Short mmCIF file of C-alpha atoms in Angstrom, two decimals:
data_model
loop_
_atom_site.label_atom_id
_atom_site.label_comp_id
_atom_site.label_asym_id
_atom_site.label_seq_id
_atom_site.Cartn_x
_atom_site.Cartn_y
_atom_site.Cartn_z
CA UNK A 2 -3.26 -2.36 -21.14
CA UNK A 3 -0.28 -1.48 -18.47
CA UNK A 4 -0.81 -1.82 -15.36
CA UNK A 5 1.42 1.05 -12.93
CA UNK A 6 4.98 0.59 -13.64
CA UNK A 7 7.23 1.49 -11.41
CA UNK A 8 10.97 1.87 -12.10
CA UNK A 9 13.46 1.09 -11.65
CA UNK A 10 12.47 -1.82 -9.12
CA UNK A 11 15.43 -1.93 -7.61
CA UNK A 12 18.11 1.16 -6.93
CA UNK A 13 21.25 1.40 -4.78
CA UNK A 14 22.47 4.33 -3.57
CA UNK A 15 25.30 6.35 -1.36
CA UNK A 16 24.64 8.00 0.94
CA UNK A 17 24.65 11.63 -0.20
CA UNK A 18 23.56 10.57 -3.57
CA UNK A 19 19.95 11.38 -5.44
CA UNK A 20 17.19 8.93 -5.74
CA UNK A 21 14.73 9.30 -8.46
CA UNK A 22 11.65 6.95 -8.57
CA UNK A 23 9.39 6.94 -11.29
CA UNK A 24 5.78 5.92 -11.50
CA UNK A 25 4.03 5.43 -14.58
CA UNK A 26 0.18 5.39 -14.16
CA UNK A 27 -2.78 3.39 -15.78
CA UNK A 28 -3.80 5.06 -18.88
CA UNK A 29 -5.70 7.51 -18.63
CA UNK A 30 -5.37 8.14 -14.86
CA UNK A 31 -4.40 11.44 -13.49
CA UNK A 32 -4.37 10.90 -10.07
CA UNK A 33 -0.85 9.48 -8.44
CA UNK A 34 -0.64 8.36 -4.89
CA UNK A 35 2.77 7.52 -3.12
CA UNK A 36 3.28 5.47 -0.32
CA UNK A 37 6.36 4.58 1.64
CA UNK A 38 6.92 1.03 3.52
CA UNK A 39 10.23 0.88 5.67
CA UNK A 40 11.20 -2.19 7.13
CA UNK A 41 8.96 -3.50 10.06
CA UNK A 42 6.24 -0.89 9.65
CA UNK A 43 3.29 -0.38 7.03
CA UNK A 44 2.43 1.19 4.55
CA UNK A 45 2.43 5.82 4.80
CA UNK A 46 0.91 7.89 2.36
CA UNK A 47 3.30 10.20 1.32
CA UNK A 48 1.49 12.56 -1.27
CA UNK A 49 -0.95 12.81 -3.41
CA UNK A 50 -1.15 14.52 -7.15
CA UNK A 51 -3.00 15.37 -9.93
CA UNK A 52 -1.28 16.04 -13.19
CA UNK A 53 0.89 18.99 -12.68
CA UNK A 54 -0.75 19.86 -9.39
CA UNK A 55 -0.06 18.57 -5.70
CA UNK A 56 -2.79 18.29 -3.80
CA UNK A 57 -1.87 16.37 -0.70
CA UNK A 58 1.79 16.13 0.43
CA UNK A 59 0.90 16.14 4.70
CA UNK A 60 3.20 12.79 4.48
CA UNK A 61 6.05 13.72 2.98
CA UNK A 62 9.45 14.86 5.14
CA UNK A 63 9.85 18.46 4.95
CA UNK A 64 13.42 18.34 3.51
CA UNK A 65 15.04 16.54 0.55
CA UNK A 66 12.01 14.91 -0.86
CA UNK A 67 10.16 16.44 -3.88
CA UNK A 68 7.27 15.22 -6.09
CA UNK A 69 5.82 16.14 -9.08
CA UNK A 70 2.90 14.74 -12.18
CA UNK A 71 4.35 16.62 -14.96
CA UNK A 72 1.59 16.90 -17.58
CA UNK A 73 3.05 14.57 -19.91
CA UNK A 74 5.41 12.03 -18.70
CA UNK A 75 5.98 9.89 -15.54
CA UNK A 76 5.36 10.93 -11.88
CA UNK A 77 9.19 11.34 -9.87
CA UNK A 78 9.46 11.15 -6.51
CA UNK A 79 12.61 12.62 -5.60
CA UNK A 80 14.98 12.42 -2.74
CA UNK A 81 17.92 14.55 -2.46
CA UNK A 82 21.19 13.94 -0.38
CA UNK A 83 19.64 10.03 0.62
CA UNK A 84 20.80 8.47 3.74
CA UNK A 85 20.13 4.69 5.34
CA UNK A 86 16.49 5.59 6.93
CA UNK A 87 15.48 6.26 3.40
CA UNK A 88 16.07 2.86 2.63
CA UNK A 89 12.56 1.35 1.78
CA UNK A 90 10.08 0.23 -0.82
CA UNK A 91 8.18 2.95 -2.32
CA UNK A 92 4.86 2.56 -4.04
CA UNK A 93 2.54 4.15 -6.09
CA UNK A 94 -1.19 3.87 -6.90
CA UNK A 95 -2.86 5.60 -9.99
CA UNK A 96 -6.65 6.18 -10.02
CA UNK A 97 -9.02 7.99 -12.66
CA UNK A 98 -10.21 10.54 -10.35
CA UNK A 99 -9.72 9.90 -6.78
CA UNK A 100 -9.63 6.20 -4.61
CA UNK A 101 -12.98 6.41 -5.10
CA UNK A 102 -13.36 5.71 -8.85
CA UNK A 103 -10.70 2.36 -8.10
CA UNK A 104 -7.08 2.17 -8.30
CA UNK A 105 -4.25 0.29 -8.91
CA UNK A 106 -0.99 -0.57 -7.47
CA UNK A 107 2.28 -0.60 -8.74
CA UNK A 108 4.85 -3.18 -8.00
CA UNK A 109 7.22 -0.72 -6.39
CA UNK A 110 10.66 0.43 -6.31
CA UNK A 111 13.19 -0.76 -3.12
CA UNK A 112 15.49 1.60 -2.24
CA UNK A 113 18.38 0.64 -0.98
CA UNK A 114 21.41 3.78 0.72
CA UNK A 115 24.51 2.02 1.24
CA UNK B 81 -7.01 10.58 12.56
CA UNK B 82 -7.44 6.85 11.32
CA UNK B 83 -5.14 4.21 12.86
CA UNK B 84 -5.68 0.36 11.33
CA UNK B 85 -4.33 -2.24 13.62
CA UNK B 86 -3.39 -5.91 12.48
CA UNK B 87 -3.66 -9.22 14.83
CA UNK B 88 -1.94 -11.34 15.33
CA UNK B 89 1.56 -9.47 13.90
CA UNK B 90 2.49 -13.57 13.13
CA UNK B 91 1.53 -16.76 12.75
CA UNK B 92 2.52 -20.03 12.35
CA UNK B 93 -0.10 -22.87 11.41
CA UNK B 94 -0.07 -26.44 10.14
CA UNK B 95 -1.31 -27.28 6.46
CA UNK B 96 -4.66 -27.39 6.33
CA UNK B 97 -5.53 -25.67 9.28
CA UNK B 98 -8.18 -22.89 9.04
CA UNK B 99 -7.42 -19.70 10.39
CA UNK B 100 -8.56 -15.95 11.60
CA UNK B 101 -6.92 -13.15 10.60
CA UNK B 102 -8.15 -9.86 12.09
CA UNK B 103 -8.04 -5.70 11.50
CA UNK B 104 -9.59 -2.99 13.16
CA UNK B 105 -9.72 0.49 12.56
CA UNK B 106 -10.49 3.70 14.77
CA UNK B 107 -12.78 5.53 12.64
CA UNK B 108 -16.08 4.14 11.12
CA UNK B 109 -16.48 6.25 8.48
CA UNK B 110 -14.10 4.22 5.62
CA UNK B 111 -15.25 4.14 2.32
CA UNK B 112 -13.80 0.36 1.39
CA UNK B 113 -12.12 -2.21 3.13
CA UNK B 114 -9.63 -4.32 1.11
CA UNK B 115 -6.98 -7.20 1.94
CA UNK B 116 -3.46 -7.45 0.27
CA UNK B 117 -1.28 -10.23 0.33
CA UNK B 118 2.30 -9.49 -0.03
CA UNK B 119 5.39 -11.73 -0.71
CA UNK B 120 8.55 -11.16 0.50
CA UNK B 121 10.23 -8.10 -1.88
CA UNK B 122 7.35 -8.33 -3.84
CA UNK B 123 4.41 -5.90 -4.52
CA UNK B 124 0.72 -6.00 -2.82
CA UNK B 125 -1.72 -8.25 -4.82
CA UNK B 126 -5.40 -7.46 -3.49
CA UNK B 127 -7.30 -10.51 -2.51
CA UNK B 128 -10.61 -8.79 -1.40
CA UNK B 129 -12.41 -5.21 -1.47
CA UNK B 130 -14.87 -5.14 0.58
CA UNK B 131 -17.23 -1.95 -0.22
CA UNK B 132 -18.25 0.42 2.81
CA UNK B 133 -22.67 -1.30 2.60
CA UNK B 134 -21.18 -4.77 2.36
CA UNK B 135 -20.71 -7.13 5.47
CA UNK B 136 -18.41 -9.90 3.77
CA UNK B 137 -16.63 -10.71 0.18
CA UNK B 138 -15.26 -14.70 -0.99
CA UNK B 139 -12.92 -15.64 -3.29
CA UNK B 140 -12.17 -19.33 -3.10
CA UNK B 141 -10.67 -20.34 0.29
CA UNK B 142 -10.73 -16.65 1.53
CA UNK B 143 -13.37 -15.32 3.05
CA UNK B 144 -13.58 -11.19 4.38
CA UNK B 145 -15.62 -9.82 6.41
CA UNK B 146 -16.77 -6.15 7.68
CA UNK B 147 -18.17 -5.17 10.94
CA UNK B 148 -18.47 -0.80 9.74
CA UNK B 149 -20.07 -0.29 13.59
CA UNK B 150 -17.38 -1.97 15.48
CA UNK B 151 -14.21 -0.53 13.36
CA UNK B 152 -13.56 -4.85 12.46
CA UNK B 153 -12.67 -6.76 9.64
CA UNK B 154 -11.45 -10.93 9.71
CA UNK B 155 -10.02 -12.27 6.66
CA UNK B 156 -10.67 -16.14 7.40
CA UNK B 157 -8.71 -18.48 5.63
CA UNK B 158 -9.99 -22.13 5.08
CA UNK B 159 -7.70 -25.23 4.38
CA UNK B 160 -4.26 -23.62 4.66
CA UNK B 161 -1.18 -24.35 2.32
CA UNK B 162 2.30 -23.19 2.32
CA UNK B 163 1.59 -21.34 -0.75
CA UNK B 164 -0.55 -19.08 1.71
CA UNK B 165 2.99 -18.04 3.38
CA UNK B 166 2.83 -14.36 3.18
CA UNK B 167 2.29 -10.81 4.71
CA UNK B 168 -1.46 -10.00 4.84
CA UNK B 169 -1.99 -6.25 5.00
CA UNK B 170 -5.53 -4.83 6.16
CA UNK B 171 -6.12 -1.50 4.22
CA UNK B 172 -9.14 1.25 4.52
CA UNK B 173 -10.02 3.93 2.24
CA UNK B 174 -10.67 7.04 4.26
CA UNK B 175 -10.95 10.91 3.16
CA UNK B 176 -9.09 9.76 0.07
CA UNK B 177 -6.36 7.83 1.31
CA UNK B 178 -5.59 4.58 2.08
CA UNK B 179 -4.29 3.81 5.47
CA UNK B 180 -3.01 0.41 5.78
CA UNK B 181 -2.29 -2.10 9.16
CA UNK B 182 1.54 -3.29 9.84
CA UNK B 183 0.31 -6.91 8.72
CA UNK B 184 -0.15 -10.56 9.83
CA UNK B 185 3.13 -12.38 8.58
CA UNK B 186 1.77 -16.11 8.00
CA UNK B 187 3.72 -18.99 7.84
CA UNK B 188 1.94 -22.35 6.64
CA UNK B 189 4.10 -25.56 7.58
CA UNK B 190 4.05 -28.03 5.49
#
């Protein structure tokens, strides 16, 4: 039994260039939390999702970053046109139905714009 | 708006020394409390949850405990090592979310 896996772990980018994350949950969860650490600060939500719904994306930049839970497949977090703040490590959590019901962490994916 | 704050932000002990770590939140109303360690480049490995009606959780030399009333939490670690060298992050569960502390970077000297 998987835990979350996140891949890949590590990815380099330019500047200018896409970064796609992906998180694979528990499963049998459906629920898909992001969170973003940069360097020096904690741990931000980012958004939240249910398969092939978002329900809470209040932490996520306006502009050039995407999500989505397709209903079969990985959750992506995607950032468009990347620059050097976007450098961090980005983690996700999957849960059967909400923090509530528990949840588990994924090992997370360092991004790294050159 | 929840805000979880982590003291000291680091700290440097001798081996063997026991030690406080502490986290405090703004809003009372959490659902769980739980403690992460995290190594360098590495992901968060919980150490201790910590459920909203409980006042403290152990696991070997750690020890957590959960003041709801007064917005505190100390993880209290007994008989240091340098294999303790680590960031500890504070997290709560709140509305759904998780909002975690900037951590307590520990260094154990050997």
């Amino acid at each position: 039994n998987a835990g979350v896996m996140q891949n890949p772990r590590h990815l380099v980018r330019r500047r200018g260039q896409e970064a796609r994350l992906r998180c694979s949950p528990v499963k049998g969860h459906s629920h898909v939390y992001w969170y973003r650490q940069l360097p020096e600060e904690g741990l931000k939500f980012m958004v939240y999702l249910q398969k092939e719904n978002i329900i809470d994306e209040s932490g996520m930049p306006k502009e050039r970053f995407s999500a989505e839970f397709p209903k079969e497949g990985p959750s992506i977090l995607r950032i468009q046109q990347v620059v050097r703040g976007d450098s961090a490590a980005y983690f996700c959590a999957s849960s059967p139905g909400g923090l509530d019901y528990g949840y588990t962490f994924g090992s997370g994916t360092r991004l790294t714009v050159v | 708006k929840q805000e979880v704050t982590q003291i000291p932000a680091a700290l440097s002990v001798p081996e063997g020394e026991n030690l406080v770590l502490n986290c405090s939140f703004t809003d009372s109303a959490i659902y769980n409390l739980q403690w992460f360690r995290q190594d360098p480049g590495k992901g968060l490995t919980s150490l201790l949850l910590i459920q909203s009606s409980q006042r403290e959780q152990t696991s070997g030399r750690l020890n957590a405990s959960l003041d709801k009333s007064s917005g505190r939490s100390t993880l209290y670690i007994a008989a240091s090592q340098p294999g303790d060298s680590a960031t500890y992050l504070c997290a709560v569960i709140f509305r759904n979310q998780f909002y975690f502390g900037t951590g307590t970077s520990l260094t154990v000297i050997p």
